[in-house]
CSV table of C-alpha atoms in Angstrom, one decimal:
chain,number,residue,atom,x,y,z
T,1,MET,CA,19.7,14.8,163.1
T,2,PRO,CA,22.5,13.5,160.9
T,3,ASP,CA,22.2,14.3,157.2
T,4,ASN,CA,23.0,10.7,156.2
T,5,ARG,CA,20.1,9.2,158.2
T,6,VAL,CA,18.2,6.7,156.0
T,7,THR,CA,14.8,7.7,154.9
T,8,ALA,CA,11.9,5.7,153.4
T,9,ARG,CA,8.3,6.0,152.6
T,10,ALA,CA,6.1,4.1,155.0
T,11,ALA,CA,2.4,3.6,155.9
T,12,ILE,CA,2.1,5.3,159.3
T,13,ALA,CA,-0.8,4.1,161.5
T,14,THR,CA,-2.2,7.4,162.8
T,15,GLY,CA,-4.9,6.3,165.3
T,16,ASP,CA,-7.4,8.2,163.2
T,17,ALA,CA,-10.5,6.1,162.6
T,18,ASP,CA,-11.3,8.0,159.4
T,19,GLN,CA,-7.7,7.9,158.0
T,20,PRO,CA,-6.0,5.0,159.7
T,21,PHE,CA,-2.8,5.0,157.5
T,22,GLU,CA,-0.9,8.0,156.2
T,23,ILE,CA,1.8,7.3,153.6
T,24,ASP,CA,4.7,9.7,154.3
T,25,GLU,CA,8.5,9.8,154.7
T,26,ILE,CA,10.1,8.5,157.8
T,27,GLU,CA,13.7,8.5,159.2
T,28,LEU,CA,15.3,5.3,160.3
T,29,ASP,CA,17.7,5.1,163.2
T,30,ASP,CA,21.3,3.8,162.5
T,31,ILE,CA,21.4,0.1,162.8
T,32,ARG,CA,22.9,-1.4,166.0
T,33,PRO,CA,25.4,-4.3,166.0
T,34,ASP,CA,22.7,-6.9,166.2
T,35,GLU,CA,20.5,-5.3,163.5
T,36,LEU,CA,20.1,-5.2,159.7
T,37,LEU,CA,18.8,-2.6,157.2
T,38,VAL,CA,16.4,-4.3,154.8
T,39,ARG,CA,14.9,-3.0,151.6
T,40,MET,CA,11.3,-4.4,151.5
T,41,VAL,CA,10.1,-6.3,148.4
T,42,ALA,CA,6.7,-7.2,149.9
T,43,THR,CA,4.8,-7.7,153.1
T,44,GLY,CA,1.7,-9.5,154.1
T,45,ILE,CA,-1.0,-7.8,156.0
T,46,CYS,CA,-2.1,-9.8,159.1
T,47,HIS,CA,-5.0,-9.4,161.4
T,48,ALA,CA,-2.6,-8.3,164.1
T,49,ASP,CA,-1.6,-5.3,162.0
T,50,ILE,CA,-5.3,-4.3,161.7
T,51,SER,CA,-5.9,-4.8,165.4
T,52,ALA,CA,-2.9,-2.6,166.4
T,53,ALA,CA,-4.0,0.1,163.9
T,54,THR,CA,-7.5,0.1,165.4
T,55,GLY,CA,-6.7,0.0,169.0
T,56,VAL,CA,-7.7,-3.7,169.7
T,57,ILE,CA,-4.0,-4.3,170.5
T,58,PRO,CA,-2.7,-1.6,172.6
T,59,PHE,CA,0.2,-0.4,170.5
T,60,ASP,CA,1.1,3.2,170.9
T,61,LEU,CA,0.3,5.4,167.8
T,62,PRO,CA,1.4,6.9,165.6
T,63,GLY,CA,3.5,4.0,164.5
T,64,VAL,CA,4.7,1.8,161.7
T,65,LEU,CA,3.3,-1.7,161.7
T,66,GLY,CA,3.8,-4.7,159.5
T,67,HIS,CA,5.3,-8.0,160.4
T,68,GLU,CA,5.3,-10.3,157.3
T,69,GLY,CA,8.1,-8.7,155.5
T,70,VAL,CA,10.4,-10.0,152.9
T,71,GLY,CA,13.3,-8.1,151.3
T,72,VAL,CA,17.0,-7.6,150.5
T,73,VAL,CA,19.7,-6.8,153.0
T,74,GLU,CA,21.3,-3.4,152.4
T,75,ALA,CA,23.5,-3.2,155.6
T,76,VAL,CA,24.4,-5.4,158.5
T,77,GLY,CA,25.6,-4.6,162.1
T,78,ALA,CA,29.0,-5.6,163.3
T,79,LYS,CA,27.8,-8.7,165.3
T,80,VAL,CA,25.4,-10.1,162.7
T,81,ASP,CA,26.4,-13.4,161.4
T,82,THR,CA,23.2,-14.8,160.0
T,83,ALA,CA,23.0,-12.7,156.8
T,84,ASN,CA,25.1,-10.7,154.5
T,85,VAL,CA,24.5,-7.6,152.3
T,86,GLY,CA,22.6,-8.7,149.2
T,87,ASP,CA,20.9,-11.7,150.9
T,88,LYS,CA,17.2,-12.1,150.3
T,89,VAL,CA,15.5,-12.5,153.6
T,90,LEU,CA,12.1,-13.3,155.1
T,91,LEU,CA,11.2,-11.7,158.3
T,92,SER,CA,9.3,-13.2,161.3
T,93,PHE,CA,9.0,-12.6,165.1
T,94,THR,CA,11.8,-11.7,167.4
T,95,SER,CA,12.7,-13.1,170.9
T,96,CYS,CA,15.2,-12.4,173.6
T,97,GLY,CA,17.2,-15.5,173.1
T,98,ARG,CA,18.0,-15.7,176.8
T,99,CYS,CA,15.0,-16.9,178.8
T,100,ARG,CA,14.2,-20.6,179.5
T,101,HIS,CA,11.7,-20.8,176.6
T,102,CYS,CA,14.1,-19.4,174.1
T,103,ARG,CA,16.9,-21.7,175.2
T,104,SER,CA,14.6,-24.8,175.1
T,105,GLY,CA,13.6,-24.1,171.4
T,106,HIS,CA,10.3,-22.3,172.0
T,107,PRO,CA,11.0,-18.7,171.1
T,108,ALA,CA,7.4,-18.0,170.4
T,109,TYR,CA,6.9,-18.3,174.2
T,110,CYS,CA,9.7,-15.9,175.0
T,111,GLU,CA,9.1,-14.2,178.4
T,112,SER,CA,9.5,-10.9,176.6
T,113,HIS,CA,7.4,-11.7,173.5
T,114,LEU,CA,4.6,-9.2,174.1
T,115,ARG,CA,7.0,-6.3,174.7
T,116,LEU,CA,9.5,-7.2,171.9
T,117,ASN,CA,6.9,-8.0,169.3
T,118,LEU,CA,3.4,-6.5,169.9
T,119,LEU,CA,3.2,-3.8,172.5
T,120,GLY,CA,6.5,-2.1,173.1
T,121,GLY,CA,7.1,-0.2,169.8
T,122,ARG,CA,10.8,0.1,170.8
T,123,ARG,CA,14.0,-1.9,171.0
T,124,ASP,CA,14.8,-3.9,174.2
T,125,ASP,CA,16.6,-0.8,175.6
T,126,GLY,CA,13.7,1.5,175.0
T,127,SER,CA,15.2,3.4,172.0
T,128,ALA,CA,13.2,4.1,168.8
T,129,THR,CA,14.0,2.8,165.3
T,130,VAL,CA,11.8,5.3,163.6
T,131,ARG,CA,11.4,9.1,163.6
T,132,TYR,CA,8.5,10.9,161.9
T,133,LYS,CA,8.2,14.7,161.7
T,134,GLY,CA,11.1,15.1,164.0
T,135,ALA,CA,9.8,12.9,166.8
T,136,ASP,CA,10.3,9.2,167.8
T,137,ILE,CA,7.3,7.1,167.0
T,138,SER,CA,6.4,3.4,167.7
T,139,ALA,CA,7.9,0.7,165.4
T,140,HIS,CA,10.0,-2.4,165.9
T,141,PHE,CA,6.7,-4.3,165.4
T,142,PHE,CA,7.8,-8.0,165.6
T,143,GLY,CA,11.3,-6.7,165.3
T,144,GLN,CA,10.8,-5.3,161.8
T,145,SER,CA,7.8,-2.9,161.1
T,146,SER,CA,7.6,-3.9,157.4
T,147,PHE,CA,5.0,-1.3,156.4
T,148,GLY,CA,7.9,0.8,155.0
T,149,GLU,CA,10.1,0.7,152.0
T,150,ARG,CA,13.1,0.0,154.4
T,151,ALA,CA,13.2,-1.3,158.0
T,152,VAL,CA,15.7,-1.6,160.8
T,153,VAL,CA,15.4,-5.3,161.6
T,154,ASP,CA,16.4,-7.4,164.6
T,155,GLU,CA,18.7,-10.2,163.6
T,156,LYS,CA,16.5,-12.8,165.4
T,157,SER,CA,13.7,-11.9,163.0
T,158,VAL,CA,15.6,-12.8,159.9
T,159,TYR,CA,15.5,-16.0,157.9
T,160,VAL,CA,17.7,-16.2,154.8
T,161,LEU,CA,15.9,-17.3,151.7
T,162,PRO,CA,17.5,-19.6,149.1
T,163,PRO,CA,19.5,-17.6,146.6
T,164,ASN,CA,17.4,-18.8,143.7
T,165,THR,CA,14.3,-17.1,145.1
T,166,THR,CA,12.9,-14.6,142.7
T,167,GLU,CA,11.2,-11.4,143.8
T,168,GLU,CA,7.9,-12.7,142.5
T,169,GLU,CA,8.3,-15.8,144.7
T,170,MET,CA,9.5,-13.6,147.6
T,171,ALA,CA,6.1,-11.9,147.6
T,172,ILE,CA,4.3,-15.2,147.8
T,173,LEU,CA,6.4,-16.3,150.6
T,174,ALA,CA,6.1,-13.2,152.7
T,175,PRO,CA,3.1,-14.5,154.9
T,176,LEU,CA,5.2,-17.4,156.1
T,177,GLY,CA,6.6,-15.0,158.7
T,178,CYS,CA,3.4,-15.0,160.7
T,179,GLY,CA,0.0,-16.2,159.3
T,180,MET,CA,1.1,-19.4,157.5
T,181,LEU,CA,3.7,-20.3,160.3
T,182,THR,CA,1.0,-19.8,162.9
T,183,GLY,CA,-1.7,-22.1,161.4
T,184,ALA,CA,0.6,-24.8,160.1
T,185,GLY,CA,2.6,-24.8,163.3
T,186,ALA,CA,-0.5,-25.2,165.5
T,187,VAL,CA,-1.3,-28.4,163.6
T,188,LEU,CA,2.2,-29.9,163.1
T,189,ASN,CA,4.0,-28.7,166.2
T,190,VAL,CA,1.3,-28.7,168.8
T,191,LEU,CA,-1.9,-30.6,168.0
T,192,ARG,CA,-0.3,-33.4,165.9
T,193,PRO,CA,-3.5,-35.2,165.1
T,194,ASN,CA,-3.1,-39.0,164.8
T,195,HIS,CA,-4.8,-41.7,162.9
T,196,GLY,CA,-8.6,-41.4,162.9
T,197,SER,CA,-8.6,-37.9,164.4
T,198,THR,CA,-11.3,-35.3,163.7
T,199,ILE,CA,-10.3,-31.6,163.8
T,200,ALA,CA,-12.7,-28.7,163.5
T,201,ILE,CA,-11.1,-25.4,162.4
T,202,ALA,CA,-13.1,-22.2,163.2
T,203,GLY,CA,-12.2,-19.4,160.8
T,204,ALA,CA,-11.2,-19.9,157.2
T,205,GLY,CA,-9.0,-16.9,157.0
T,206,ALA,CA,-5.2,-17.1,156.3
T,207,VAL,CA,-4.4,-18.8,159.7
T,208,GLY,CA,-7.3,-21.3,159.4
T,209,MET,CA,-6.4,-22.1,155.8
T,210,ALA,CA,-2.8,-22.7,156.6
T,211,ALA,CA,-4.0,-25.2,159.3
T,212,ILE,CA,-6.2,-26.9,156.7
T,213,MET,CA,-3.3,-27.3,154.3
T,214,ALA,CA,-1.1,-28.6,157.0
T,215,MET,CA,-3.6,-31.3,157.9
T,216,LYS,CA,-2.6,-33.1,154.6
T,217,PHE,CA,0.7,-34.0,156.4
T,218,THR,CA,-1.2,-35.8,159.2
T,219,PRO,CA,-3.2,-39.1,159.2
T,220,ALA,CA,-6.4,-37.4,160.5
T,221,ALA,CA,-9.7,-38.8,159.2
T,222,GLN,CA,-11.8,-35.5,159.0
T,223,VAL,CA,-10.9,-31.9,158.6
T,224,ILE,CA,-14.0,-29.7,159.2
T,225,ALA,CA,-13.8,-26.0,158.3
T,226,ILE,CA,-16.1,-23.4,159.9
T,227,ASP,CA,-16.8,-19.9,158.6
T,228,ILE,CA,-19.6,-17.6,157.5
T,229,ILE,CA,-18.4,-16.9,154.0
T,230,ASP,CA,-19.4,-19.6,151.4
T,231,SER,CA,-16.5,-18.7,149.0
T,232,ARG,CA,-14.0,-19.4,151.8
T,233,LEU,CA,-15.6,-22.7,152.7
T,234,GLU,CA,-15.5,-23.7,149.0
T,235,LEU,CA,-11.8,-22.9,148.9
T,236,ALA,CA,-11.3,-24.8,152.2
T,237,ARG,CA,-12.7,-27.9,150.5
T,238,ASP,CA,-10.3,-27.5,147.6
T,239,LEU,CA,-7.4,-27.1,150.0
T,240,GLY,CA,-8.2,-30.3,152.0
T,241,ALA,CA,-11.3,-29.8,154.2
T,242,THR,CA,-13.5,-33.0,154.1
T,243,ALA,CA,-16.6,-31.1,155.4
T,244,THR,CA,-17.6,-27.5,155.9
T,245,ILE,CA,-20.1,-25.6,158.2
T,246,ASN,CA,-21.5,-22.2,157.6
T,247,ALA,CA,-21.9,-20.8,161.1
T,248,ALA,CA,-24.4,-18.1,159.9
T,249,LYS,CA,-26.8,-20.7,158.5
T,250,GLU,CA,-26.2,-23.9,160.6
T,251,ASP,CA,-25.9,-24.9,164.3
T,252,VAL,CA,-22.2,-25.5,164.7
T,253,GLN,CA,-22.3,-27.8,167.7
T,254,GLN,CA,-25.2,-29.9,166.3
T,255,ARG,CA,-23.4,-30.3,162.9
T,256,LEU,CA,-20.1,-31.3,164.6
T,257,LEU,CA,-21.8,-34.0,166.6
T,258,GLU,CA,-23.6,-35.3,163.4
T,259,LEU,CA,-20.3,-35.4,161.5
T,260,THR,CA,-18.7,-37.3,164.3
T,261,ASP,CA,-21.5,-39.8,165.0
T,262,GLY,CA,-22.2,-38.1,168.3
T,263,GLU,CA,-18.6,-38.6,169.7
T,264,GLY,CA,-17.4,-35.0,169.2
T,265,ILE,CA,-14.2,-33.7,167.7
T,266,THR,CA,-10.8,-35.0,168.9
T,267,HIS,CA,-9.2,-31.6,168.1
T,268,GLY,CA,-10.4,-28.1,167.7
T,269,LEU,CA,-8.6,-25.0,166.5
T,270,GLU,CA,-10.2,-21.5,167.1
T,271,THR,CA,-8.6,-19.0,164.7
T,272,SER,CA,-11.4,-16.4,164.4
T,273,GLY,CA,-11.3,-14.7,167.8
T,274,ASN,CA,-15.0,-15.2,168.0
T,275,VAL,CA,-16.2,-16.2,171.5
T,276,THR,CA,-19.3,-17.8,170.1
T,277,ALA,CA,-17.2,-20.0,167.8
T,278,LEU,CA,-15.0,-20.9,170.7
T,279,GLN,CA,-17.9,-21.9,172.9
T,280,ALA,CA,-19.3,-24.2,170.1
T,281,LEU,CA,-15.8,-26.0,169.9
T,282,VAL,CA,-15.6,-26.3,173.7
T,283,GLU,CA,-19.0,-27.9,173.8
T,284,SER,CA,-18.2,-30.3,171.0
T,285,LEU,CA,-14.9,-31.8,172.4
T,286,ALA,CA,-14.8,-35.6,172.6
T,287,VAL,CA,-13.4,-37.4,175.6
T,288,ALA,CA,-9.7,-36.6,175.8
T,289,GLY,CA,-10.2,-34.0,173.1
T,290,GLU,CA,-7.9,-31.0,172.8
T,291,LEU,CA,-8.9,-27.4,171.8
T,292,ALA,CA,-6.2,-24.8,170.8
T,293,LEU,CA,-6.8,-21.1,170.9
T,294,ILE,CA,-5.2,-18.8,168.3
T,295,GLY,CA,-7.7,-16.1,167.5
T,296,ALA,CA,-7.5,-13.1,169.8
T,297,PRO,CA,-10.9,-11.4,170.7
T,298,PRO,CA,-10.9,-8.0,172.2
T,299,ALA,CA,-9.1,-7.7,175.5
T,300,GLY,CA,-11.3,-8.7,178.4
T,301,SER,CA,-13.3,-11.3,176.4
T,302,ARG,CA,-14.1,-14.4,178.4
T,303,GLY,CA,-15.2,-18.0,177.6
T,304,SER,CA,-16.7,-20.5,179.9
T,305,PHE,CA,-17.0,-24.3,180.3
T,306,GLU,CA,-18.7,-26.7,182.6
T,307,VAL,CA,-16.0,-28.1,184.8
T,308,GLN,CA,-17.3,-31.6,185.2
T,309,LYS,CA,-17.6,-32.1,181.5
T,310,HIS,CA,-13.8,-31.5,181.1
T,311,LEU,CA,-12.6,-34.0,183.7
T,312,PRO,CA,-12.5,-36.8,181.2
T,313,GLY,CA,-9.2,-35.6,179.8
T,314,LYS,CA,-10.3,-32.5,177.8
T,315,VAL,CA,-7.6,-29.9,177.2
T,316,ILE,CA,-7.9,-26.2,176.3
T,317,ARG,CA,-4.6,-24.5,175.4
T,318,GLY,CA,-3.4,-21.3,173.8
T,319,ILE,CA,-0.8,-21.2,171.0
T,320,THR,CA,1.4,-18.3,169.9
T,321,MET,CA,3.1,-18.2,166.5
T,322,GLY,CA,2.5,-22.0,166.0
T,323,ASP,CA,5.1,-22.7,168.7
T,324,ALA,CA,7.5,-22.6,165.8
T,325,GLU,CA,11.2,-22.2,165.7
T,326,PRO,CA,11.4,-20.1,162.6
T,327,GLN,CA,14.7,-21.1,161.2
T,328,SER,CA,13.7,-24.8,160.8
T,329,PHE,CA,9.9,-24.4,160.3
T,330,ILE,CA,10.0,-21.8,157.6
T,331,ALA,CA,12.4,-24.0,155.7
T,332,THR,CA,9.9,-26.9,155.9
T,333,LEU,CA,7.0,-24.8,154.6
T,334,ILE,CA,9.1,-23.3,151.7
T,335,ASP,CA,9.9,-26.9,150.7
T,336,ALA,CA,6.3,-27.9,150.9
T,337,TYR,CA,5.2,-24.9,148.8
T,338,ARG,CA,7.8,-25.5,146.1
T,339,LYS,CA,6.5,-29.1,145.9
T,340,GLY,CA,3.0,-28.0,145.4
T,341,LEU,CA,1.9,-29.4,148.8
T,342,PHE,CA,1.3,-26.1,150.6
T,343,PRO,CA,-0.3,-23.8,147.9
T,344,MET,CA,-0.4,-20.6,149.9
T,345,ASP,CA,-0.5,-18.6,146.7
T,346,ARG,CA,-4.2,-19.5,146.4
T,347,LEU,CA,-5.0,-17.5,149.4
T,348,GLN,CA,-3.3,-14.3,148.3
T,349,ARG,CA,-4.3,-11.1,146.6
T,350,HIS,CA,-1.5,-8.7,145.8
T,351,TYR,CA,-1.7,-4.8,146.0
T,352,LYS,CA,0.7,-1.9,145.3
T,353,PHE,CA,2.0,-0.5,148.5
T,354,ASP,CA,0.2,2.8,147.9
T,355,ASP,CA,-3.1,0.8,147.9
T,356,ILE,CA,-2.7,-0.3,151.5
T,357,ARG,CA,-6.1,1.3,152.5
T,358,THR,CA,-7.8,-0.8,149.8
T,359,ALA,CA,-6.1,-3.9,150.8
T,360,ILE,CA,-7.1,-3.6,154.5
T,361,ALA,CA,-10.6,-2.8,153.5
T,362,ASP,CA,-10.7,-6.0,151.4
T,363,ALA,CA,-9.3,-8.0,154.3
T,364,LYS,CA,-11.9,-6.7,156.7
T,365,SER,CA,-14.8,-7.4,154.3
T,366,GLY,CA,-13.6,-10.8,153.4
T,367,VAL,CA,-12.8,-10.0,149.8
T,368,ALA,CA,-9.1,-10.9,150.4
T,369,ILE,CA,-8.0,-13.8,152.6
T,370,LYS,CA,-4.4,-12.8,152.6
T,371,PRO,CA,-3.5,-9.3,151.2
T,372,VAL,CA,0.1,-8.8,150.2
T,373,LEU,CA,1.6,-5.4,149.6
T,374,VAL,CA,4.3,-5.2,146.8
T,375,TYR,CA,6.7,-2.4,146.9
């Protein structure tokens, strides 16, 4: 191993249920021509990170996770032309750039999305970006693996932030790479509710809250937030929900019909990964209503619907990463945040990097809607 190999402290997902993260030193591979070396300033913690660390997502462990990173470029590969050394960057998902979906402006539906972002743990050619205790381990999570002080980053994961972005603001913007982009994109890029629409959003976590905030940019009549934690429902009202339902205390389907005078919802958005919540939304769809799936339940989970009831134009569709093109959509959300129209900071609780175990415990318990680790 070369003596000049870059090292960094990282939170290594061990696969151990009792000690899921071990903070230790890793070695980073030399960057390739289409890669950058980024010093992390902060990173959000997303449900996908927790799912991969606990085996819900089949990511080979041990490995380095993290996919809502923000930082400063320390080195660039010979073919990189999107960023320079010293640039402040926000990191999102990667894509192949070659398939028909990438070429048509839908990189979230890249034919290699699962392998390059969630499951592979390696570069496209199978090589590793991280070594730990002398052995290659999984990383390259969403083309970045930001649960480390430094990361080898795929160029397609990089969005260059405005030069006037402070490190404090960078930490606030970090979740735009996945959670905020996903929720807001589902509303603005896919569902696009029109005048008089009624949308029910199941799950008032980070993704659901991003969708609620994005609804302010549409002419919809009602925004109904569904969750089991009262404090989250109160915040959802502050952020734009016109009505709330506590699924632990109320019959969701009955309440949705009451709130829509028996017609049902024109749009539904399932972000919680809860099949029971999904079923309630399916049964509450109005004629020509559309239900979007974001939340990922455990592999093998199944939902059901009565076929004849869906013949009157009802649609069920899945959405990945808000069907967003990061370069343009992240810019839109940053502008909205800076104008006070997308107050994503109200969802966040910041932790020191070494407190990652506490941050994840708070995310699981519902104490923190969007934990952000600050290096």
